[in-house]
């Protein structure tokens, strides 16, 4: 199975990014976690991304706040999918990171999840890997069935509560 690279721009992003890691662990997807900066360590970020495919990675997840150029820098140097997680900042409530992550030029795509949407980034990485892994695909199908069952149970419960009014 291919690995997922989870790259964050700062250690302060870890409290959000840990939701990504937990999703990857839930599906037993191998991963590596690193801190790299699009601005402070651009050569290291480019080198990591350039070699990601040959180093066994199938997806890169990049989390960054504020200017949030990390996902784009990584995407510029690889052909494997890059998922951006815009991290909420105090200044612009994450809108700056969202726009910097989602507004990529033609030829450098970055799939972008919601601001602080780390769990969905992990799930999207699993879905990408599941295209060539039947076990992951089956786990995702089971997860969807469990979610639907939980909604059905809540619906039945709310119907009971409404009838008792």
Short mmCIF file of N, CA and C in Angstrom, two decimals:
data_model
loop_
_atom_site.label_atom_id
_atom_site.label_comp_id
_atom_site.label_asym_id
_atom_site.label_seq_id
_atom_site.Cartn_x
_atom_site.Cartn_y
_atom_site.Cartn_z
N UNK A 1 0.84 -1.18 0.00
CA UNK A 1 0.00 0.00 0.00
C UNK A 1 0.89 1.24 0.00
N UNK A 2 0.49 2.23 -0.77
CA UNK A 2 1.22 3.49 -0.80
C UNK A 2 1.02 4.24 0.50
N UNK A 3 2.01 5.08 0.83
CA UNK A 3 1.96 5.89 2.04
C UNK A 3 1.33 7.24 1.74
N UNK A 4 0.94 7.92 2.82
CA UNK A 4 0.46 9.29 2.74
C UNK A 4 1.46 10.17 3.48
N UNK A 5 1.87 11.24 2.83
CA UNK A 5 2.72 12.24 3.48
C UNK A 5 1.82 13.31 4.08
N UNK A 6 2.00 13.58 5.34
CA UNK A 6 1.26 14.64 6.02
C UNK A 6 2.28 15.71 6.38
N UNK A 7 2.19 16.83 5.66
CA UNK A 7 3.17 17.90 5.82
C UNK A 7 2.45 19.12 6.39
N UNK A 8 3.01 19.67 7.44
CA UNK A 8 2.44 20.90 8.00
C UNK A 8 3.50 21.99 7.99
N UNK A 9 3.03 23.21 7.87
CA UNK A 9 3.93 24.34 7.79
C UNK A 9 4.53 24.72 9.12
N UNK A 10 3.88 24.32 10.21
CA UNK A 10 4.34 24.70 11.55
C UNK A 10 3.85 23.67 12.55
N UNK A 11 4.57 23.54 13.64
CA UNK A 11 4.11 22.61 14.68
C UNK A 11 2.80 23.07 15.32
N UNK A 12 2.48 24.35 15.20
CA UNK A 12 1.20 24.83 15.74
C UNK A 12 0.01 24.28 14.96
N UNK A 13 0.25 23.74 13.77
CA UNK A 13 -0.82 23.14 12.96
C UNK A 13 -1.17 21.72 13.43
N UNK A 14 -0.36 21.15 14.30
CA UNK A 14 -0.54 19.76 14.69
C UNK A 14 -1.88 19.50 15.35
N UNK A 15 -2.37 20.45 16.14
CA UNK A 15 -3.65 20.22 16.84
C UNK A 15 -4.80 20.02 15.84
N UNK A 16 -4.70 20.60 14.65
CA UNK A 16 -5.69 20.36 13.60
C UNK A 16 -5.33 19.08 12.83
N UNK A 17 -4.07 18.96 12.46
CA UNK A 17 -3.61 17.87 11.60
C UNK A 17 -3.75 16.50 12.26
N UNK A 18 -3.78 16.45 13.57
CA UNK A 18 -3.90 15.14 14.24
C UNK A 18 -5.18 14.43 13.83
N UNK A 19 -6.21 15.17 13.41
CA UNK A 19 -7.44 14.53 12.94
C UNK A 19 -7.19 13.76 11.64
N UNK A 20 -6.30 14.28 10.81
CA UNK A 20 -5.90 13.56 9.60
C UNK A 20 -5.23 12.25 9.97
N UNK A 21 -4.30 12.33 10.89
CA UNK A 21 -3.52 11.16 11.30
C UNK A 21 -4.44 10.09 11.88
N UNK A 22 -5.40 10.52 12.70
CA UNK A 22 -6.33 9.56 13.29
C UNK A 22 -7.15 8.85 12.22
N UNK A 23 -7.57 9.56 11.17
CA UNK A 23 -8.32 8.92 10.08
C UNK A 23 -7.44 7.92 9.34
N UNK A 24 -6.20 8.29 9.07
CA UNK A 24 -5.29 7.36 8.38
C UNK A 24 -5.07 6.11 9.24
N UNK A 25 -4.91 6.30 10.54
CA UNK A 25 -4.73 5.15 11.44
C UNK A 25 -5.97 4.27 11.46
N UNK A 26 -7.15 4.90 11.43
CA UNK A 26 -8.41 4.15 11.45
C UNK A 26 -8.48 3.18 10.27
N UNK A 27 -7.90 3.55 9.14
CA UNK A 27 -7.92 2.70 7.95
C UNK A 27 -6.60 1.95 7.74
N UNK A 28 -5.72 2.01 8.74
CA UNK A 28 -4.41 1.34 8.67
C UNK A 28 -3.59 1.75 7.45
N UNK A 29 -3.66 3.03 7.12
CA UNK A 29 -2.88 3.57 6.00
C UNK A 29 -1.54 4.07 6.55
N UNK A 30 -0.44 3.60 5.97
CA UNK A 30 0.87 4.07 6.44
C UNK A 30 1.07 5.55 6.09
N UNK A 31 1.75 6.26 6.96
CA UNK A 31 1.94 7.69 6.75
C UNK A 31 3.25 8.15 7.38
N UNK A 32 3.69 9.29 6.94
CA UNK A 32 4.80 10.01 7.56
C UNK A 32 4.33 11.43 7.81
N UNK A 33 4.81 12.03 8.89
CA UNK A 33 4.46 13.39 9.25
C UNK A 33 5.73 14.23 9.29
N UNK A 34 5.68 15.40 8.65
CA UNK A 34 6.85 16.30 8.61
C UNK A 34 6.41 17.74 8.72
N UNK A 35 7.33 18.59 9.16
CA UNK A 35 7.15 20.04 9.10
C UNK A 35 8.07 20.55 8.01
N UNK A 36 7.48 21.29 7.08
CA UNK A 36 8.24 21.94 6.01
C UNK A 36 7.57 23.28 5.75
N UNK A 37 8.35 24.23 5.33
CA UNK A 37 7.80 25.54 5.06
C UNK A 37 8.01 25.91 3.61
N UNK A 38 6.96 26.41 2.99
CA UNK A 38 7.06 26.88 1.61
C UNK A 38 8.00 28.07 1.52
N UNK A 39 8.15 28.81 2.62
CA UNK A 39 8.94 30.03 2.61
C UNK A 39 10.28 29.89 3.32
N UNK A 40 10.33 29.10 4.38
CA UNK A 40 11.58 28.97 5.15
C UNK A 40 12.45 27.80 4.72
N UNK A 41 11.82 26.76 4.19
CA UNK A 41 12.58 25.60 3.70
C UNK A 41 12.05 25.19 2.32
N UNK A 42 12.04 26.10 1.37
CA UNK A 42 11.46 25.76 0.07
C UNK A 42 12.22 24.67 -0.68
N UNK A 43 13.54 24.62 -0.53
CA UNK A 43 14.32 23.59 -1.22
C UNK A 43 13.99 22.21 -0.68
N UNK A 44 13.86 22.10 0.64
CA UNK A 44 13.54 20.82 1.26
C UNK A 44 12.13 20.37 0.86
N UNK A 45 11.19 21.31 0.83
CA UNK A 45 9.81 20.97 0.44
C UNK A 45 9.77 20.48 -1.01
N UNK A 46 10.47 21.19 -1.88
CA UNK A 46 10.51 20.80 -3.30
C UNK A 46 11.17 19.44 -3.47
N UNK A 47 12.25 19.22 -2.77
CA UNK A 47 12.96 17.94 -2.88
C UNK A 47 12.10 16.79 -2.38
N UNK A 48 11.43 16.99 -1.24
CA UNK A 48 10.55 15.95 -0.71
C UNK A 48 9.47 15.61 -1.74
N UNK A 49 8.84 16.63 -2.28
CA UNK A 49 7.76 16.42 -3.23
C UNK A 49 8.25 15.77 -4.52
N UNK A 50 9.39 16.21 -5.00
CA UNK A 50 9.97 15.64 -6.23
C UNK A 50 10.21 14.14 -6.09
N UNK A 51 10.57 13.71 -4.90
CA UNK A 51 10.90 12.30 -4.66
C UNK A 51 9.78 11.50 -4.00
N UNK A 52 8.64 12.12 -3.77
CA UNK A 52 7.55 11.46 -3.03
C UNK A 52 7.10 10.17 -3.71
N UNK A 53 6.90 10.21 -5.01
CA UNK A 53 6.41 9.03 -5.72
C UNK A 53 7.41 7.88 -5.62
N UNK A 54 8.68 8.16 -5.87
CA UNK A 54 9.70 7.10 -5.80
C UNK A 54 9.94 6.63 -4.37
N UNK A 55 9.53 7.43 -3.39
CA UNK A 55 9.67 7.03 -1.99
C UNK A 55 8.41 6.34 -1.45
N UNK A 56 7.49 5.98 -2.34
CA UNK A 56 6.34 5.16 -1.94
C UNK A 56 5.10 5.91 -1.51
N UNK A 57 5.05 7.19 -1.76
CA UNK A 57 3.86 7.96 -1.38
C UNK A 57 2.85 7.96 -2.52
N UNK A 58 1.57 7.91 -2.16
CA UNK A 58 0.50 7.97 -3.14
C UNK A 58 -0.30 9.25 -3.06
N UNK A 59 -0.20 9.94 -1.93
CA UNK A 59 -0.91 11.20 -1.70
C UNK A 59 -0.07 12.05 -0.76
N UNK A 60 -0.11 13.36 -0.98
CA UNK A 60 0.49 14.31 -0.04
C UNK A 60 -0.63 15.17 0.51
N UNK A 61 -0.66 15.32 1.83
CA UNK A 61 -1.59 16.24 2.48
C UNK A 61 -0.74 17.37 3.05
N UNK A 62 -1.11 18.61 2.71
CA UNK A 62 -0.35 19.78 3.16
C UNK A 62 -1.25 20.71 3.95
N UNK A 63 -0.88 20.99 5.19
CA UNK A 63 -1.66 21.88 6.05
C UNK A 63 -0.86 23.14 6.32
N UNK A 64 -1.49 24.28 6.08
CA UNK A 64 -0.81 25.55 6.35
C UNK A 64 -1.84 26.64 6.58
N UNK A 65 -1.45 27.61 7.37
CA UNK A 65 -2.30 28.76 7.62
C UNK A 65 -1.73 30.00 6.98
N UNK A 66 -2.44 31.07 7.15
CA UNK A 66 -2.06 32.39 6.63
C UNK A 66 -1.81 32.35 5.13
N UNK A 67 -0.59 32.60 4.68
CA UNK A 67 -0.32 32.64 3.23
C UNK A 67 -0.57 31.28 2.59
N UNK A 68 -0.33 30.20 3.31
CA UNK A 68 -0.71 28.84 2.91
C UNK A 68 -0.24 28.44 1.51
N UNK A 69 1.00 28.70 1.19
CA UNK A 69 1.53 28.32 -0.12
C UNK A 69 2.08 26.89 -0.15
N UNK A 70 2.10 26.21 0.97
CA UNK A 70 2.74 24.90 1.07
C UNK A 70 2.16 23.88 0.09
N UNK A 71 0.86 23.74 0.03
CA UNK A 71 0.26 22.75 -0.87
C UNK A 71 0.63 23.03 -2.32
N UNK A 72 0.61 24.27 -2.71
CA UNK A 72 0.95 24.63 -4.08
C UNK A 72 2.41 24.37 -4.41
N UNK A 73 3.30 24.66 -3.47
CA UNK A 73 4.72 24.39 -3.68
C UNK A 73 4.95 22.89 -3.84
N UNK A 74 4.31 22.10 -3.00
CA UNK A 74 4.46 20.65 -3.11
C UNK A 74 3.87 20.14 -4.41
N UNK A 75 2.68 20.64 -4.78
CA UNK A 75 2.02 20.20 -6.01
C UNK A 75 2.83 20.56 -7.25
N UNK A 76 3.57 21.64 -7.18
CA UNK A 76 4.36 22.09 -8.34
C UNK A 76 5.49 21.12 -8.68
N UNK A 77 5.86 20.27 -7.73
CA UNK A 77 7.03 19.41 -7.91
C UNK A 77 6.69 17.92 -7.95
N UNK A 78 5.40 17.57 -8.14
CA UNK A 78 5.03 16.16 -8.17
C UNK A 78 3.82 15.95 -9.08
N UNK A 79 3.58 14.71 -9.42
CA UNK A 79 2.38 14.37 -10.17
C UNK A 79 1.39 13.58 -9.32
N UNK A 80 1.73 13.28 -8.06
CA UNK A 80 0.77 12.59 -7.20
C UNK A 80 -0.21 13.61 -6.61
N UNK A 81 -1.40 13.16 -6.23
CA UNK A 81 -2.40 14.10 -5.71
C UNK A 81 -1.92 14.80 -4.43
N UNK A 82 -2.23 16.08 -4.36
CA UNK A 82 -1.96 16.90 -3.18
C UNK A 82 -3.29 17.42 -2.65
N UNK A 83 -3.49 17.25 -1.36
CA UNK A 83 -4.69 17.73 -0.68
C UNK A 83 -4.27 18.82 0.27
N UNK A 84 -4.88 19.98 0.16
CA UNK A 84 -4.56 21.10 1.05
C UNK A 84 -5.56 21.23 2.18
N UNK A 85 -5.03 21.48 3.37
CA UNK A 85 -5.87 21.81 4.53
C UNK A 85 -5.57 23.26 4.91
N UNK A 86 -6.46 24.18 4.62
CA UNK A 86 -6.25 25.54 5.09
C UNK A 86 -6.48 25.60 6.60
N UNK A 87 -5.53 26.19 7.31
CA UNK A 87 -5.61 26.26 8.77
C UNK A 87 -6.11 27.65 9.18
N UNK A 88 -7.07 27.65 10.09
CA UNK A 88 -7.66 28.90 10.58
C UNK A 88 -6.60 29.74 11.29
N UNK A 89 -6.59 31.02 10.99
CA UNK A 89 -5.67 31.93 11.66
C UNK A 89 -6.48 33.01 12.37
N UNK A 90 -5.83 33.70 13.27
CA UNK A 90 -6.51 34.73 14.04
C UNK A 90 -6.88 35.93 13.18
N UNK A 91 -6.06 36.22 12.19
CA UNK A 91 -6.25 37.45 11.41
C UNK A 91 -7.48 37.43 10.52
N UNK A 92 -7.63 36.40 9.71
CA UNK A 92 -8.70 36.39 8.71
C UNK A 92 -9.62 35.17 8.84
N UNK A 93 -9.60 34.52 9.98
CA UNK A 93 -10.48 33.40 10.27
C UNK A 93 -10.30 32.23 9.29
N UNK A 94 -9.12 32.14 8.68
CA UNK A 94 -8.83 31.04 7.77
C UNK A 94 -9.14 31.33 6.32
N UNK A 95 -9.78 32.44 6.02
CA UNK A 95 -10.13 32.77 4.65
C UNK A 95 -8.87 33.00 3.80
N UNK A 96 -7.85 33.59 4.39
CA UNK A 96 -6.59 33.80 3.66
C UNK A 96 -5.97 32.46 3.27
N UNK A 97 -5.95 31.53 4.19
CA UNK A 97 -5.39 30.20 3.91
C UNK A 97 -6.24 29.45 2.89
N UNK A 98 -7.56 29.57 3.01
CA UNK A 98 -8.45 28.90 2.06
C UNK A 98 -8.19 29.42 0.65
N UNK A 99 -8.16 30.71 0.47
CA UNK A 99 -7.96 31.27 -0.87
C UNK A 99 -6.58 30.93 -1.42
N UNK A 100 -5.56 30.98 -0.57
CA UNK A 100 -4.21 30.65 -1.04
C UNK A 100 -4.09 29.18 -1.44
N UNK A 101 -4.85 28.32 -0.79
CA UNK A 101 -4.79 26.89 -1.08
C UNK A 101 -5.61 26.51 -2.30
N UNK A 102 -6.77 27.11 -2.45
CA UNK A 102 -7.69 26.70 -3.50
C UNK A 102 -7.43 27.39 -4.84
N UNK A 103 -6.85 28.56 -4.83
CA UNK A 103 -6.67 29.34 -6.06
C UNK A 103 -5.34 29.00 -6.74
N UNK A 104 -5.28 27.83 -7.33
CA UNK A 104 -4.06 27.36 -7.98
C UNK A 104 -4.13 27.59 -9.49
N UNK A 105 -2.98 27.82 -10.11
CA UNK A 105 -2.98 28.01 -11.56
C UNK A 105 -3.22 26.69 -12.29
N UNK A 106 -3.70 26.79 -13.52
CA UNK A 106 -3.92 25.62 -14.35
C UNK A 106 -2.64 24.80 -14.43
N UNK A 107 -2.78 23.50 -14.26
CA UNK A 107 -1.64 22.59 -14.32
C UNK A 107 -1.06 22.24 -12.96
N UNK A 108 -1.45 22.95 -11.91
CA UNK A 108 -0.96 22.66 -10.55
C UNK A 108 -2.18 22.49 -9.64
N UNK A 109 -2.93 21.38 -9.80
CA UNK A 109 -4.13 21.21 -8.99
C UNK A 109 -3.81 20.85 -7.54
N UNK A 110 -4.63 21.39 -6.66
CA UNK A 110 -4.59 21.03 -5.24
C UNK A 110 -6.04 20.81 -4.82
N UNK A 111 -6.36 19.59 -4.39
CA UNK A 111 -7.69 19.33 -3.82
C UNK A 111 -7.71 20.01 -2.46
N UNK A 112 -8.74 20.75 -2.18
CA UNK A 112 -8.78 21.53 -0.94
C UNK A 112 -10.01 21.17 -0.13
N UNK A 113 -9.79 20.91 1.16
CA UNK A 113 -10.90 20.64 2.07
C UNK A 113 -11.23 21.93 2.82
N UNK A 114 -12.21 21.88 3.67
CA UNK A 114 -12.64 23.05 4.43
C UNK A 114 -11.53 23.55 5.35
N UNK A 115 -11.67 24.78 5.78
CA UNK A 115 -10.76 25.33 6.78
C UNK A 115 -10.80 24.40 7.99
N UNK A 116 -9.63 23.96 8.42
CA UNK A 116 -9.47 23.00 9.53
C UNK A 116 -10.14 21.66 9.26
N UNK A 117 -10.36 21.33 7.99
CA UNK A 117 -11.03 20.08 7.61
C UNK A 117 -10.10 18.88 7.54
N UNK A 118 -9.33 18.69 8.57
CA UNK A 118 -8.29 17.66 8.56
C UNK A 118 -8.83 16.24 8.48
N UNK A 119 -9.95 15.95 9.12
CA UNK A 119 -10.51 14.60 9.04
C UNK A 119 -10.90 14.27 7.60
N UNK A 120 -11.51 15.23 6.91
CA UNK A 120 -11.88 14.99 5.52
C UNK A 120 -10.65 14.86 4.63
N UNK A 121 -9.58 15.54 4.94
CA UNK A 121 -8.34 15.37 4.16
C UNK A 121 -7.85 13.93 4.28
N UNK A 122 -7.89 13.40 5.49
CA UNK A 122 -7.50 12.00 5.68
C UNK A 122 -8.40 11.05 4.92
N UNK A 123 -9.70 11.31 4.98
CA UNK A 123 -10.65 10.45 4.25
C UNK A 123 -10.47 10.55 2.74
N UNK A 124 -10.23 11.75 2.24
CA UNK A 124 -10.01 11.90 0.81
C UNK A 124 -8.75 11.15 0.37
N UNK A 125 -7.71 11.21 1.18
CA UNK A 125 -6.49 10.44 0.87
C UNK A 125 -6.80 8.94 0.83
N UNK A 126 -7.59 8.46 1.78
CA UNK A 126 -7.97 7.05 1.79
C UNK A 126 -8.77 6.71 0.54
N UNK A 127 -9.69 7.59 0.14
CA UNK A 127 -10.48 7.34 -1.06
C UNK A 127 -9.60 7.27 -2.31
N UNK A 128 -8.61 8.13 -2.38
CA UNK A 128 -7.70 8.10 -3.53
C UNK A 128 -6.93 6.78 -3.56
N UNK A 129 -6.42 6.37 -2.42
CA UNK A 129 -5.68 5.11 -2.36
C UNK A 129 -6.60 3.91 -2.62
N UNK A 130 -7.88 4.04 -2.24
CA UNK A 130 -8.83 2.94 -2.41
C UNK A 130 -9.14 2.66 -3.88
N UNK A 131 -8.81 3.56 -4.76
CA UNK A 131 -9.01 3.30 -6.18
C UNK A 131 -8.23 2.08 -6.66
N UNK A 132 -7.13 1.78 -5.98
CA UNK A 132 -6.33 0.62 -6.35
C UNK A 132 -6.15 -0.36 -5.18
N UNK A 133 -7.04 -0.27 -4.19
CA UNK A 133 -6.93 -1.15 -3.02
C UNK A 133 -8.34 -1.57 -2.60
N UNK A 134 -8.71 -2.81 -2.92
CA UNK A 134 -10.05 -3.31 -2.63
C UNK A 134 -10.36 -3.34 -1.13
N UNK A 135 -9.36 -3.59 -0.30
CA UNK A 135 -9.57 -3.61 1.14
C UNK A 135 -9.97 -2.23 1.65
N UNK A 136 -9.25 -1.20 1.22
CA UNK A 136 -9.62 0.16 1.62
C UNK A 136 -11.01 0.52 1.10
N UNK A 137 -11.30 0.12 -0.12
CA UNK A 137 -12.61 0.40 -0.71
C UNK A 137 -13.72 -0.23 0.13
N UNK A 138 -13.52 -1.46 0.57
CA UNK A 138 -14.52 -2.15 1.40
C UNK A 138 -14.68 -1.45 2.75
N UNK A 139 -13.57 -1.00 3.33
CA UNK A 139 -13.64 -0.27 4.60
C UNK A 139 -14.43 1.03 4.45
N UNK A 140 -14.22 1.72 3.33
CA UNK A 140 -14.96 2.96 3.09
C UNK A 140 -16.45 2.68 2.91
N UNK A 141 -16.78 1.62 2.19
CA UNK A 141 -18.20 1.24 2.02
C UNK A 141 -18.84 0.96 3.37
N UNK A 142 -18.12 0.24 4.23
CA UNK A 142 -18.62 -0.07 5.56
C UNK A 142 -18.82 1.21 6.38
N UNK A 143 -17.88 2.15 6.28
CA UNK A 143 -17.99 3.41 7.00
C UNK A 143 -19.26 4.16 6.57
N UNK A 144 -19.52 4.18 5.26
CA UNK A 144 -20.71 4.88 4.74
C UNK A 144 -21.98 4.21 5.26
N UNK A 145 -22.01 2.89 5.31
CA UNK A 145 -23.18 2.17 5.84
C UNK A 145 -23.39 2.49 7.31
N UNK A 146 -22.29 2.55 8.07
CA UNK A 146 -22.39 2.88 9.49
C UNK A 146 -22.90 4.30 9.69
N UNK A 147 -22.46 5.22 8.86
CA UNK A 147 -22.95 6.61 8.96
C UNK A 147 -24.44 6.66 8.65
N UNK A 148 -24.88 5.95 7.63
CA UNK A 148 -26.29 5.93 7.27
C UNK A 148 -27.12 5.31 8.40
N UNK A 149 -26.62 4.25 9.00
CA UNK A 149 -27.32 3.60 10.11
C UNK A 149 -27.44 4.56 11.30
N UNK A 150 -26.40 5.32 11.59
CA UNK A 150 -26.44 6.28 12.69
C UNK A 150 -27.50 7.35 12.44
N UNK A 151 -27.61 7.82 11.19
CA UNK A 151 -28.63 8.81 10.86
C UNK A 151 -30.03 8.19 11.01
N UNK A 152 -30.20 6.96 10.55
CA UNK A 152 -31.51 6.30 10.68
C UNK A 152 -31.90 6.15 12.14
N UNK A 153 -30.94 5.81 12.99
CA UNK A 153 -31.22 5.68 14.42
C UNK A 153 -31.61 7.03 15.03
N UNK A 154 -30.92 8.09 14.65
CA UNK A 154 -31.25 9.42 15.15
C UNK A 154 -32.63 9.85 14.66
N UNK A 155 -32.95 9.51 13.41
CA UNK A 155 -34.26 9.83 12.86
C UNK A 155 -35.36 9.14 13.66
N UNK A 156 -35.19 7.87 13.93
CA UNK A 156 -36.18 7.12 14.71
C UNK A 156 -36.32 7.71 16.10
N UNK A 157 -35.21 8.09 16.71
CA UNK A 157 -35.22 8.67 18.04
C UNK A 157 -35.95 10.01 18.05
N UNK A 158 -35.67 10.85 17.06
CA UNK A 158 -36.33 12.16 17.02
C UNK A 158 -37.81 12.02 16.73
N UNK A 159 -38.18 11.02 15.94
CA UNK A 159 -39.61 10.78 15.69
C UNK A 159 -40.32 10.38 16.98
N UNK A 160 -39.66 9.54 17.78
CA UNK A 160 -40.25 9.15 19.09
C UNK A 160 -40.40 10.37 19.99
N UNK A 161 -39.37 11.18 20.05
CA UNK A 161 -39.42 12.38 20.91
C UNK A 161 -40.53 13.33 20.45
N UNK A 162 -40.66 13.50 19.13
CA UNK A 162 -41.69 14.42 18.60
C UNK A 162 -43.08 13.87 18.90
N UNK A 163 -43.25 12.57 18.83
CA UNK A 163 -44.56 11.97 19.09
C UNK A 163 -44.95 12.09 20.55
N UNK A 164 -43.97 12.18 21.43
CA UNK A 164 -44.23 12.27 22.87
C UNK A 164 -44.56 13.68 23.33
N UNK A 165 -44.44 14.65 22.45
CA UNK A 165 -44.75 16.04 22.84
C UNK A 165 -46.22 16.25 23.09
#
